[in-house]
mmCIF file of C-alpha atoms and ligand atoms in Angstrom:
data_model
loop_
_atom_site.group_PDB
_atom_site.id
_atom_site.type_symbol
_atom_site.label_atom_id
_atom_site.label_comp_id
_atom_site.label_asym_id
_atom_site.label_seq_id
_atom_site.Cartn_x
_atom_site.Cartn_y
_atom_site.Cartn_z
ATOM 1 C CA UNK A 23 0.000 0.000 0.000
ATOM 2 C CA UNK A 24 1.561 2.778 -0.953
ATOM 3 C CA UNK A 25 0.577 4.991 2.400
ATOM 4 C CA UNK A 26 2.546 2.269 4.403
ATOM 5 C CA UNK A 27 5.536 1.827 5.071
ATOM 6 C CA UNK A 28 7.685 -1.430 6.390
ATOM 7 C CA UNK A 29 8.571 -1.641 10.023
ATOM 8 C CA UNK A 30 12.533 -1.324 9.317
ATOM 9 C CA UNK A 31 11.892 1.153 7.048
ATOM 10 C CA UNK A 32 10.579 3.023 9.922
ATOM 11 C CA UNK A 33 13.437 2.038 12.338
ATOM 12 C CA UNK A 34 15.953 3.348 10.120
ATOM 13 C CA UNK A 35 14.284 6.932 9.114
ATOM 14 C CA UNK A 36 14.016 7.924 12.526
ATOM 15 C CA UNK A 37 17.502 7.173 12.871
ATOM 16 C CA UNK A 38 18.498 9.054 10.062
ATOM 17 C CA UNK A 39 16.211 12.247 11.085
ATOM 18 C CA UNK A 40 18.720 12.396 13.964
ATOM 19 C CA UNK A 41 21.796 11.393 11.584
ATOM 20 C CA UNK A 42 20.389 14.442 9.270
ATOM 21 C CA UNK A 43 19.492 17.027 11.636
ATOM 22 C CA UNK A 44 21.029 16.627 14.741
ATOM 23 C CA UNK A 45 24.886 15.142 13.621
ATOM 24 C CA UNK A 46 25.569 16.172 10.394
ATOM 25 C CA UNK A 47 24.775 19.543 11.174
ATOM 26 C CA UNK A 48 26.356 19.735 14.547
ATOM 27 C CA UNK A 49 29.051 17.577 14.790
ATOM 28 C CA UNK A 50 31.961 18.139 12.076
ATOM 29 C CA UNK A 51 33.399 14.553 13.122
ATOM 30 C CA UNK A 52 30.069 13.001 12.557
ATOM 31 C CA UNK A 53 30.856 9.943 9.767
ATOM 32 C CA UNK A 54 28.156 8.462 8.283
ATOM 33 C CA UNK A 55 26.980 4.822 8.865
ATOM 34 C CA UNK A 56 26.639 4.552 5.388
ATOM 35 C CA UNK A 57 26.258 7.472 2.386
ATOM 36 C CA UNK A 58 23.473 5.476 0.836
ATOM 37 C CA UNK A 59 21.127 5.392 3.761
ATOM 38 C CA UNK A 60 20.121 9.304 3.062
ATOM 39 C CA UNK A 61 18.565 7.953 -0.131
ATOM 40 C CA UNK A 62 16.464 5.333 1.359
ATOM 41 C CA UNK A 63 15.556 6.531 4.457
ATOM 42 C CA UNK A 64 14.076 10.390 3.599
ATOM 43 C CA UNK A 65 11.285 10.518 3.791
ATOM 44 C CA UNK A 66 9.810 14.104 2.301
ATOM 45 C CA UNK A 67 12.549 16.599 2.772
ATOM 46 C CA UNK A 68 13.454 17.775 -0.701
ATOM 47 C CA UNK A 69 15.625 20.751 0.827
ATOM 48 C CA UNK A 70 17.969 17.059 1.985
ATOM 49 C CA UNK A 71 18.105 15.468 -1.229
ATOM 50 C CA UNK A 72 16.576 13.465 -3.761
ATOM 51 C CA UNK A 73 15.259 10.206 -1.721
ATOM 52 C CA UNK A 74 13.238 7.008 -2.696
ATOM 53 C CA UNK A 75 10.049 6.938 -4.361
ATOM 54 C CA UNK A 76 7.225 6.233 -1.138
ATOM 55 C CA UNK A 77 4.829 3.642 -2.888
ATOM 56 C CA UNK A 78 8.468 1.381 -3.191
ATOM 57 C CA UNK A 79 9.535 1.514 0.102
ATOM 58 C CA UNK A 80 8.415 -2.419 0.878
ATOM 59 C CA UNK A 81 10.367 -3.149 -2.092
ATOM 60 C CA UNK A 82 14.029 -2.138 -0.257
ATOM 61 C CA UNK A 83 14.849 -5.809 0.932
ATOM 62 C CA UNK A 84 18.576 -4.511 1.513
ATOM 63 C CA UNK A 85 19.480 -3.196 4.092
ATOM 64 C CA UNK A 86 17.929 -5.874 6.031
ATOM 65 C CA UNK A 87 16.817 -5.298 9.866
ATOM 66 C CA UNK A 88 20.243 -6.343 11.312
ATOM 67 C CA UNK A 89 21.856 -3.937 9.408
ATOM 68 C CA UNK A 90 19.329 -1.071 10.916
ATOM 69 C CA UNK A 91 19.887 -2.234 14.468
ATOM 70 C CA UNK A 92 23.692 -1.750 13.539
ATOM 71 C CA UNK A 93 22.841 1.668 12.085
ATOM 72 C CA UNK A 94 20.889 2.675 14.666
ATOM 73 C CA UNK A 95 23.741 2.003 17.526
ATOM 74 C CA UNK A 96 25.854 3.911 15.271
ATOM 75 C CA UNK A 97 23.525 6.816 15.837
ATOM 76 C CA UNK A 98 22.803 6.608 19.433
ATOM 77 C CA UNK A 99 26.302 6.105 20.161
ATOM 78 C CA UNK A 100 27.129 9.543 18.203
ATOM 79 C CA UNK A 101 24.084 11.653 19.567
ATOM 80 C CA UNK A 102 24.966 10.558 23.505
ATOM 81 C CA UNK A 103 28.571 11.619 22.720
ATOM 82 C CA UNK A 104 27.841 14.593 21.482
ATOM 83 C CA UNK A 105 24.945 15.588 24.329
ATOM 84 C CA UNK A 106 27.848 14.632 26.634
ATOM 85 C CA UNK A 107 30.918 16.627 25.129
ATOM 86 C CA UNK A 108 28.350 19.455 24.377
ATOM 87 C CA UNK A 109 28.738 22.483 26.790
ATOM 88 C CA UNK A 110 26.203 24.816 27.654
ATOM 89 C CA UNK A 111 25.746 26.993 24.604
ATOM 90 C CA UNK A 112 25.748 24.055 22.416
ATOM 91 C CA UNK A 113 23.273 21.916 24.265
ATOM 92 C CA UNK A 114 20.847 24.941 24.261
ATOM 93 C CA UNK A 115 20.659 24.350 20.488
ATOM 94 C CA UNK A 116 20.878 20.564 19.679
ATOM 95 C CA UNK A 117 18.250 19.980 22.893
ATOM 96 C CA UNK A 118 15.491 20.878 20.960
ATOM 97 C CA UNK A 119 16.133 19.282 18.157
ATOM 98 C CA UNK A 120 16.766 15.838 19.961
ATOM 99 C CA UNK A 121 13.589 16.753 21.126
ATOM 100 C CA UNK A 122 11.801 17.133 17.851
ATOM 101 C CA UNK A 123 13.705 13.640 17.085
ATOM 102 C CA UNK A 124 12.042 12.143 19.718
ATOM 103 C CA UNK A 125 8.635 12.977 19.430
ATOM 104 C CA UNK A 126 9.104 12.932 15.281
ATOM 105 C CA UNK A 127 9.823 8.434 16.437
ATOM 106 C CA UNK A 128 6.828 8.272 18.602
ATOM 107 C CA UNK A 129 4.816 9.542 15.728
ATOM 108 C CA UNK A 130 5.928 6.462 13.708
ATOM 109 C CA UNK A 131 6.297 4.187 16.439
ATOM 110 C CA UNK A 132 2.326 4.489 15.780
ATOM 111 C CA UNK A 133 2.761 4.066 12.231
ATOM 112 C CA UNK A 134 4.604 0.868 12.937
ATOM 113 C CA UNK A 135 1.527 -0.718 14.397
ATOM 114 C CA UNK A 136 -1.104 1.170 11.967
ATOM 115 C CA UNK A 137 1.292 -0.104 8.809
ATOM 116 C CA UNK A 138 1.844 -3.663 9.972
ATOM 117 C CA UNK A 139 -2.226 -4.476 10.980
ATOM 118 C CA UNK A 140 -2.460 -3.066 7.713
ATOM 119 C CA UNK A 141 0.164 -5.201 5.950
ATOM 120 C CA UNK A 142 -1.523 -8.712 8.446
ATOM 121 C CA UNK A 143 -5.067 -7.615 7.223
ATOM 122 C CA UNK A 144 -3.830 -8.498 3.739
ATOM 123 C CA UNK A 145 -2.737 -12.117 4.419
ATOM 124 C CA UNK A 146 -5.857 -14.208 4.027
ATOM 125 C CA UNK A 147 -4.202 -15.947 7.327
ATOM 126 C CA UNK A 148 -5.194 -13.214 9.480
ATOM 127 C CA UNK A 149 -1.995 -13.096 11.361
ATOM 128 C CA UNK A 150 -1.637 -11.654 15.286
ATOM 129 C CA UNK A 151 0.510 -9.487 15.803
ATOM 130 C CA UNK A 152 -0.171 -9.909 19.810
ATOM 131 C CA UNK A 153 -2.777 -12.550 21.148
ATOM 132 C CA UNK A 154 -3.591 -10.121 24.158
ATOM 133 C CA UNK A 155 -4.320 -7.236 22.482
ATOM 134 C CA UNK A 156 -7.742 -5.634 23.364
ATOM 135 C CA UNK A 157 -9.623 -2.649 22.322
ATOM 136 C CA UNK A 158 -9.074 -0.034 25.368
ATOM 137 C CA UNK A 159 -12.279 0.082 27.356
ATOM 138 C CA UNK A 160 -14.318 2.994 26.492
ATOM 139 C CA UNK A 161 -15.166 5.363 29.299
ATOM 140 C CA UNK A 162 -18.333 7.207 28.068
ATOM 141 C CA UNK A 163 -19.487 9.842 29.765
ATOM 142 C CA UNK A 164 -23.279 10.502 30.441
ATOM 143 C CA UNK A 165 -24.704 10.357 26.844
ATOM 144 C CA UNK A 166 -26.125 13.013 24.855
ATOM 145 C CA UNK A 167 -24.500 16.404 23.852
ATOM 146 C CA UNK A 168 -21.832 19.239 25.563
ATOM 147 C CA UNK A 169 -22.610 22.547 24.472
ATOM 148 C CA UNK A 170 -20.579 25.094 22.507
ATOM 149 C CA UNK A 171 -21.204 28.614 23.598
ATOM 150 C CA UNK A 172 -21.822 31.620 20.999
ATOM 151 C CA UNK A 173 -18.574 33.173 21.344
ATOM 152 C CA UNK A 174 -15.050 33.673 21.098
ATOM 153 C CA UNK A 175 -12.666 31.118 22.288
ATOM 154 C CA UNK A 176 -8.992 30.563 22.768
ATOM 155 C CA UNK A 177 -7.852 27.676 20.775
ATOM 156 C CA UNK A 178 -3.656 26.421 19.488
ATOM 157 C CA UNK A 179 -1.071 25.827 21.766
ATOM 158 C CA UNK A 180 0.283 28.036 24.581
ATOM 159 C CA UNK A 181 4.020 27.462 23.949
ATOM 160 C CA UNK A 182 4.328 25.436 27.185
ATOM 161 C CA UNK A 183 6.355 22.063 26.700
ATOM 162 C CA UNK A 184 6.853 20.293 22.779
ATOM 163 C CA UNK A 185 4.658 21.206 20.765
ATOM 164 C CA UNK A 186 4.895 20.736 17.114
ATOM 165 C CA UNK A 187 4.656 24.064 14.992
ATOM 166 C CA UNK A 188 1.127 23.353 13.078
ATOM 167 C CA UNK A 189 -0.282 23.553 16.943
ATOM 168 C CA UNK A 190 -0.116 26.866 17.128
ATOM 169 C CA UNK A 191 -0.047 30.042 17.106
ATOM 170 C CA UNK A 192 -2.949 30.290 19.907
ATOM 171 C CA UNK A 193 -5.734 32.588 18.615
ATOM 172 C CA UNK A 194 -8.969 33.126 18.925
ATOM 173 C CA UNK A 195 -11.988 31.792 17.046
ATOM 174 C CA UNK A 196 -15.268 33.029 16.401
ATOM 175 C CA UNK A 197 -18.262 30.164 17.146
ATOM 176 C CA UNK A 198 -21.672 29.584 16.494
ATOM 177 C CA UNK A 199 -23.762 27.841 18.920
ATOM 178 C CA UNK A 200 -23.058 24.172 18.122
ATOM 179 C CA UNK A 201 -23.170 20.867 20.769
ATOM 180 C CA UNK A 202 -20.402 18.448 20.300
ATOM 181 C CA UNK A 203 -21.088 14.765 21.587
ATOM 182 C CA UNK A 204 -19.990 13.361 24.774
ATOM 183 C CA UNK A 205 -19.646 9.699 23.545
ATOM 184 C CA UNK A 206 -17.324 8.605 20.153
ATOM 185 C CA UNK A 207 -19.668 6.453 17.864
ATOM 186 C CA UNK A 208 -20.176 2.715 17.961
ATOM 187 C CA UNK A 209 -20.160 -0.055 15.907
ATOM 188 C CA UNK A 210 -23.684 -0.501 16.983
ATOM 189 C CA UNK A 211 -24.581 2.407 15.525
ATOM 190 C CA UNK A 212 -22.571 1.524 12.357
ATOM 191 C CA UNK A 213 -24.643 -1.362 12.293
ATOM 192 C CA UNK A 214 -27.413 0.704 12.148
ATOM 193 C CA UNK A 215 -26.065 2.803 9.244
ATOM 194 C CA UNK A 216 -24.832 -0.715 7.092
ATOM 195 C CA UNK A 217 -28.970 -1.579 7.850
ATOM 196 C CA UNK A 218 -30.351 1.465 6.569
ATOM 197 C CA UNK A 219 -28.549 1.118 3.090
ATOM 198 C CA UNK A 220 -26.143 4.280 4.349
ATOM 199 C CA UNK A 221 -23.433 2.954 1.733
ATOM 200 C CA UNK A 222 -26.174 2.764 -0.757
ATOM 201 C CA UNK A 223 -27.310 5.960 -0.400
ATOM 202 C CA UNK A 224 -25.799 8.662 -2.554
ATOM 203 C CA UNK A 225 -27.594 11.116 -1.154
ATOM 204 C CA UNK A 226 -26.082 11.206 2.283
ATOM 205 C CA UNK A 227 -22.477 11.205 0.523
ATOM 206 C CA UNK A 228 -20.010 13.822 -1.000
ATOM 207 C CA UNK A 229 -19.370 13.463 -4.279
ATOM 208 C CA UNK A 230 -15.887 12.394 -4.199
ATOM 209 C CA UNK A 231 -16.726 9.669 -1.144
ATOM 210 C CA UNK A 232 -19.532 8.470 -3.115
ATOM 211 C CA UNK A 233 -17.187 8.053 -6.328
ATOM 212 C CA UNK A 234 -14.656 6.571 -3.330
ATOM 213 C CA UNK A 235 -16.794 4.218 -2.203
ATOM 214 C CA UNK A 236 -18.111 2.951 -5.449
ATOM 215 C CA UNK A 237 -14.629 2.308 -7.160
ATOM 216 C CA UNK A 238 -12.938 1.037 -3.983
ATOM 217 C CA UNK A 239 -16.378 -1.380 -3.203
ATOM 218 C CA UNK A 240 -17.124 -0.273 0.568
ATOM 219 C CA UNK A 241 -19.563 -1.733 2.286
ATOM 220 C CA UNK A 242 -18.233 -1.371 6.067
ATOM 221 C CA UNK A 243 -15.525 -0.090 7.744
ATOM 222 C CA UNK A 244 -11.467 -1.028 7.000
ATOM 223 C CA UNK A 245 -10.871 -4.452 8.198
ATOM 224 C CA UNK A 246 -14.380 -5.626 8.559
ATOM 225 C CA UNK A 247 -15.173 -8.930 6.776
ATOM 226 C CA UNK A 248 -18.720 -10.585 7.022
ATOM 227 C CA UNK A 249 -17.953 -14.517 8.384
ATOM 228 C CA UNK A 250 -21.188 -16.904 8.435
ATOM 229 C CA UNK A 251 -23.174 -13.763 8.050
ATOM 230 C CA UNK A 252 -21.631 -11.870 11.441
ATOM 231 C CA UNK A 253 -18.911 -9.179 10.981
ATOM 232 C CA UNK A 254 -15.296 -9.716 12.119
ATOM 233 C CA UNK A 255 -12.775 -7.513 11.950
ATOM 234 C CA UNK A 256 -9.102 -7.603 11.652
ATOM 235 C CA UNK A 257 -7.274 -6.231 14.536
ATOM 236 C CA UNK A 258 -3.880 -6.098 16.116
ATOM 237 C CA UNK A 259 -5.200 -9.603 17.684
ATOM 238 C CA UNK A 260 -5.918 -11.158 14.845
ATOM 239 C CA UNK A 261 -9.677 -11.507 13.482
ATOM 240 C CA UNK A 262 -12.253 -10.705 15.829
ATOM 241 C CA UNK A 263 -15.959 -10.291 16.101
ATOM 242 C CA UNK A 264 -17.113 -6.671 15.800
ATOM 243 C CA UNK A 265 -17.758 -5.759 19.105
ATOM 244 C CA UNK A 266 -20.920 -3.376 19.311
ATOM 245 C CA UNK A 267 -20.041 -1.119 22.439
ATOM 246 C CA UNK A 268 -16.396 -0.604 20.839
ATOM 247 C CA UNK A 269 -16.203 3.003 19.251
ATOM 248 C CA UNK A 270 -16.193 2.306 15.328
ATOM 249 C CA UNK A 271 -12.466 2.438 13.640
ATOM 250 C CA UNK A 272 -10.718 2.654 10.436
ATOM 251 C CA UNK A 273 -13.072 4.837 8.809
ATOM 252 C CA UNK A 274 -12.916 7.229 6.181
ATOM 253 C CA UNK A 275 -13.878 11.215 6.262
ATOM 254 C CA UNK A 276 -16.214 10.334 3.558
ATOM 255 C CA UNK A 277 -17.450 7.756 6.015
ATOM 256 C CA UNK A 278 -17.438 9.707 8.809
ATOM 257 C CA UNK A 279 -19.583 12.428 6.767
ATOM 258 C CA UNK A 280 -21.990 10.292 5.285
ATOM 259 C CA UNK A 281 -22.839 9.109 8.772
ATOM 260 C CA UNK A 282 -23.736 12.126 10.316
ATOM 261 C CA UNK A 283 -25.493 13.333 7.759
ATOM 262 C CA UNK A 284 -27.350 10.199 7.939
ATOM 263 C CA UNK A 285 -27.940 10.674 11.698
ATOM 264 C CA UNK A 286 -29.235 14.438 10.937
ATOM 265 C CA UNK A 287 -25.850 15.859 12.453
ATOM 266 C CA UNK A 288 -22.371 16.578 10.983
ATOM 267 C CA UNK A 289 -18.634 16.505 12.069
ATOM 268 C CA UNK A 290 -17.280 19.034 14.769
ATOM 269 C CA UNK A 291 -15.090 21.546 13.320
ATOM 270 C CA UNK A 292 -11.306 21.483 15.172
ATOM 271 C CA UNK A 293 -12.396 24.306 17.360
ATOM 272 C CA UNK A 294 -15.530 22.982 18.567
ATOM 273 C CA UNK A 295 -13.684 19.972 19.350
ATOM 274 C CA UNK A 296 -10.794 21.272 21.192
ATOM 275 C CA UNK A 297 -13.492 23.823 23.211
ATOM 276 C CA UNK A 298 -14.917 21.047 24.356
ATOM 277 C CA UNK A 299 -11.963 18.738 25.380
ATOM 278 C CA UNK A 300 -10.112 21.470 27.035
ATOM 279 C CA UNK A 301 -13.990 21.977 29.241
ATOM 280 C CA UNK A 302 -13.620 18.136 30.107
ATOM 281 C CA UNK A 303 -16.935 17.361 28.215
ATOM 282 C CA UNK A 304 -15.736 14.502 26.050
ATOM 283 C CA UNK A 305 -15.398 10.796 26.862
ATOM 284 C CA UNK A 306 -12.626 9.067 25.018
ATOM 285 C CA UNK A 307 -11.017 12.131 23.530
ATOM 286 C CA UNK A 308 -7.559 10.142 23.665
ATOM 287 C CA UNK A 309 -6.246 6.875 23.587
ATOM 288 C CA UNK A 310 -9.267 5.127 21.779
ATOM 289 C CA UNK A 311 -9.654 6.243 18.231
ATOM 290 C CA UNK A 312 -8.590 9.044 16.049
ATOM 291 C CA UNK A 313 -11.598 11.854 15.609
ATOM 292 C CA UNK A 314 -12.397 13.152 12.076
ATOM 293 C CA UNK A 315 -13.565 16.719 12.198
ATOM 294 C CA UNK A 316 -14.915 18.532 9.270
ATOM 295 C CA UNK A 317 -11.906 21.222 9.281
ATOM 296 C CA UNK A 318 -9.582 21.327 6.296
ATOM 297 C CA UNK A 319 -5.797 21.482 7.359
ATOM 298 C CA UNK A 320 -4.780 24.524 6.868
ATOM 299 C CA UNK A 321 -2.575 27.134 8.861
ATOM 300 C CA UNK A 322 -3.895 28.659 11.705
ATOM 301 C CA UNK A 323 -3.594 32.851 11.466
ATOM 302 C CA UNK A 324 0.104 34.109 11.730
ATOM 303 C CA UNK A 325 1.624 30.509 11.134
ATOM 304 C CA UNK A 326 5.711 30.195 10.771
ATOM 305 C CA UNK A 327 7.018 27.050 9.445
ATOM 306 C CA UNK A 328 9.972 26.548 11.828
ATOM 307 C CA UNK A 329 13.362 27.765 9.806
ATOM 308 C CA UNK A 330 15.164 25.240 7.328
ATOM 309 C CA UNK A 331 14.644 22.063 5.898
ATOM 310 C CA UNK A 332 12.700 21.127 8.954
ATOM 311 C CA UNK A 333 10.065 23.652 8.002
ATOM 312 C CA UNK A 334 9.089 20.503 5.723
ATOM 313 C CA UNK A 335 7.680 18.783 8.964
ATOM 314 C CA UNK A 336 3.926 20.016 8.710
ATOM 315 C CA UNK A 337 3.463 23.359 6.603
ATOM 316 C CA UNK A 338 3.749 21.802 2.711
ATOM 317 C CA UNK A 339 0.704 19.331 3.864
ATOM 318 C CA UNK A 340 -1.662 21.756 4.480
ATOM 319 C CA UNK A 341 -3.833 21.011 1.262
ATOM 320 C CA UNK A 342 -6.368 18.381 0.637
ATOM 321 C CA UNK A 343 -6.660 16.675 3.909
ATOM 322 C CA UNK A 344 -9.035 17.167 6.863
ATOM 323 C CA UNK A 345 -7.915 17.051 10.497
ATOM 324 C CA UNK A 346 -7.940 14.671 13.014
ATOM 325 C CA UNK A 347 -8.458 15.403 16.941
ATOM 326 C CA UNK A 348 -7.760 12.914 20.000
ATOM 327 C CA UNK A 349 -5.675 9.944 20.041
ATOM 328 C CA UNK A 350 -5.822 6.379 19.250
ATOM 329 C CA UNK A 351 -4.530 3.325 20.774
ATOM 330 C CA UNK A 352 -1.746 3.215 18.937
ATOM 331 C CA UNK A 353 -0.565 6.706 20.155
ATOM 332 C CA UNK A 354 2.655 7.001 22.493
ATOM 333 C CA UNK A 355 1.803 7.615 25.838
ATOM 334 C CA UNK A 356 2.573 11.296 26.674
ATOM 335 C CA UNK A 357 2.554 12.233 22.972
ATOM 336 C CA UNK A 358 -1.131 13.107 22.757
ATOM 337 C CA UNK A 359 -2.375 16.858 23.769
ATOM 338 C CA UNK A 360 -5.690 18.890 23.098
ATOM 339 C CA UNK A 361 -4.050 20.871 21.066
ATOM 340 C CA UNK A 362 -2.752 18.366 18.556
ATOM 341 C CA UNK A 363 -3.748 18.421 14.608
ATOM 342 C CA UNK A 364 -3.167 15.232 13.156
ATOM 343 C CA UNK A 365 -4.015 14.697 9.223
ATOM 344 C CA UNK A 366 -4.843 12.377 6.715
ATOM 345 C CA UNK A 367 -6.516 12.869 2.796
ATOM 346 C CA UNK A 368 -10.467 12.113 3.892
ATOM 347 C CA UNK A 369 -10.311 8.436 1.821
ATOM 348 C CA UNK A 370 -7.552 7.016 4.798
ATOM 349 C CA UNK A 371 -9.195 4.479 6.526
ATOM 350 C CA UNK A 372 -6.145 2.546 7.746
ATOM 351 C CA UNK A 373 -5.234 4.506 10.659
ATOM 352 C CA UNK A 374 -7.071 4.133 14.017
ATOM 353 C CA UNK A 375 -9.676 6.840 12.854
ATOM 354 C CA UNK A 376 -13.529 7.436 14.404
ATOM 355 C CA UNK A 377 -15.764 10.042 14.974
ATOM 356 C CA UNK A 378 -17.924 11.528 17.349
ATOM 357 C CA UNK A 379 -20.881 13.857 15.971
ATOM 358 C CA UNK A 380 -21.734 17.042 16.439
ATOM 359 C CA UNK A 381 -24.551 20.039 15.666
ATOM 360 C CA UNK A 382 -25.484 23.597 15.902
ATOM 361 C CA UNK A 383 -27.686 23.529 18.826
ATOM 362 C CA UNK A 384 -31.169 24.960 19.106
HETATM 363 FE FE1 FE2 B 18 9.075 10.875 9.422
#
């Protein structure tokens, strides 16, 4: 798939991020592991180099993973050495980008897990990546909706701690009266939808979902797969029944939208959302599933890409996807805030991605 990426393929562009923009810019003794890795393991940085195509990434069966882990040390063993010869003056320049490293690796340690229960849920063996594994339990709140007041509001980051630079700066937002819900949506009420002919339906769809949908045959959710006449789906342990109390997962925007127009509601925009997580209103805001909401990705008012090549990180992406709120399961512990904008083109379904509805009050 060409969204995916192999696990050591992973592994060894987070080890060249720090290789690229912590060593070779900082330390003039820095050698390289090897000149060809820059190549293979760039990702998106053309201001770095010309690097390899994306959609051909599971196709790089050299180096193989021992040769990473050997890379890797190679790293680590430079980057400690130089945060222990740095002195003061140094260190107040390389810490932040060590920093930036560091979160930049938790972001694909998720994509690890998303990428390989996407590679498993293509092998007709429906193979487990851990036996144990279980859906977090949701926590949902009492049910209905949270209010939005007519207002302004303070939404972005407030420079406190890591944050990455697409999180801010804070402003303030106009909103309408809207109510966001307390509770994510189920797979019961998916069933629901699947019943009532919702991916039959053109007229609950956007145009390009509906032409989505059509060509790519959905019928369900990513993963799910109809056994004996019951749903399964694939998960990190392996091929399970749908359970109907677990929040629905791996759906599309198009999905997502269809849905609540189907229900009579729509998405929350990214402010409504993060108005009402910062209040405490919403049950499951992190660690469960990703959150469509029904705001483009675009830059907030008086955004800076941070300076150099690294300005590559988020700023050139903000066209032609929709953003994500929350967390999923697959998130990092500690690398999940209510200010975070995660993104993905609106036909993604195979990261951890639900929805919760919203409306614009009475
Ligand atoms: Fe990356």
């Amino acid at each position: 798939m060409p969204d995916a990426s192999p696990t050591k393929w992973h592994r060894a562009h987070t080890t060249w991020f720090f290789e690229q923009f912590l060593l070779l810019e900082n330390d003039p003794h820095y050698q390289r592991f090897d000149e060809r890795f820059g190549y293979l393991f760039n990702s998106y940085y053309v201001a770095v180099g010309p690097r390899h195509a994306r959609p051909e990434r599971g196709l790089v069966t050299r180096p193989g993973a021992h040769e990473i882990t050997a890379y890797r040390a190679h790293v680590d063993a430079a980057v400690e050495q130089l945060l222990t010869a740095g002195h003061e003056e140094a260190l107040q320049k390389i810490i932040p980008i060590v920093e930036m490293g560091l979160h930049h690796e938790q972001q694909h340690q998720e994509l690890i897990l998303t990428d390989i229960l996407h590679a498993f849920a293509q092998n007709p063996t429906h193979p487990v990546y851990d036996g144990k594994w279980q859906m977090p339990g949701s926590q949902p709140n009492s049910a209905g909706f949270a209010d939005v007041a007519s207002g302004i509001h303070t939404i972005g980051h407030d420079d406190e701690g890591f944050f990455f630079d697409n999180e801010g700066p804070q402003h303030r937002v106009f909103l309408q009266p809207a109510r966001v819900a307390r509770n994510l949506v189920t797979n019961a009420e998916w069933f629901d939808f699947i019943a009532a002919d919702g991916y039959a339906t053109p007229a609950l769809w956007l145009s390009d979902g509906w032409d989505m949908a059509k060509a790519a045959g959905w019928e369900a959710p990513g993963y799910w797969q109809k056994v004996d006449d019951e749903w399964f789906t694939m998960t990190l342990g392996g091929l399970r029944p749908v359970d109907p109390a677990a929040p629905v997962c791996h759906v599309s925007y198009y999905e997502a939208d269809a849905f609540a127009r189907w229900r009579g509601c729509r998405l929350p925009s990214e402010a409504e959302w993060e108005v009402t997580a910062r209040a405490g209103a919403l049950a499951d805001a992190f660690g469960s599933v990703w959150q469509w909401t029904q705001s483009s990705y675009a830059p907030y008012p008086g955004y800076r890409p941070v300076a150099g090549a690294l300005g590559e990180y988020n700023g050139k992406f903000m066209v032609n996807q929709m953003v994500l709120r929350g967390s999923s399961l697959a998130t990092p512990e500690g690398h999940a805030r209510v200010s975070y904008r995660n993104f993905f083109p609106p036909s993604a379904r195979w990261q951890f991605s639900g929805l919760r509805l919203a409306d614009d009050g009475n």
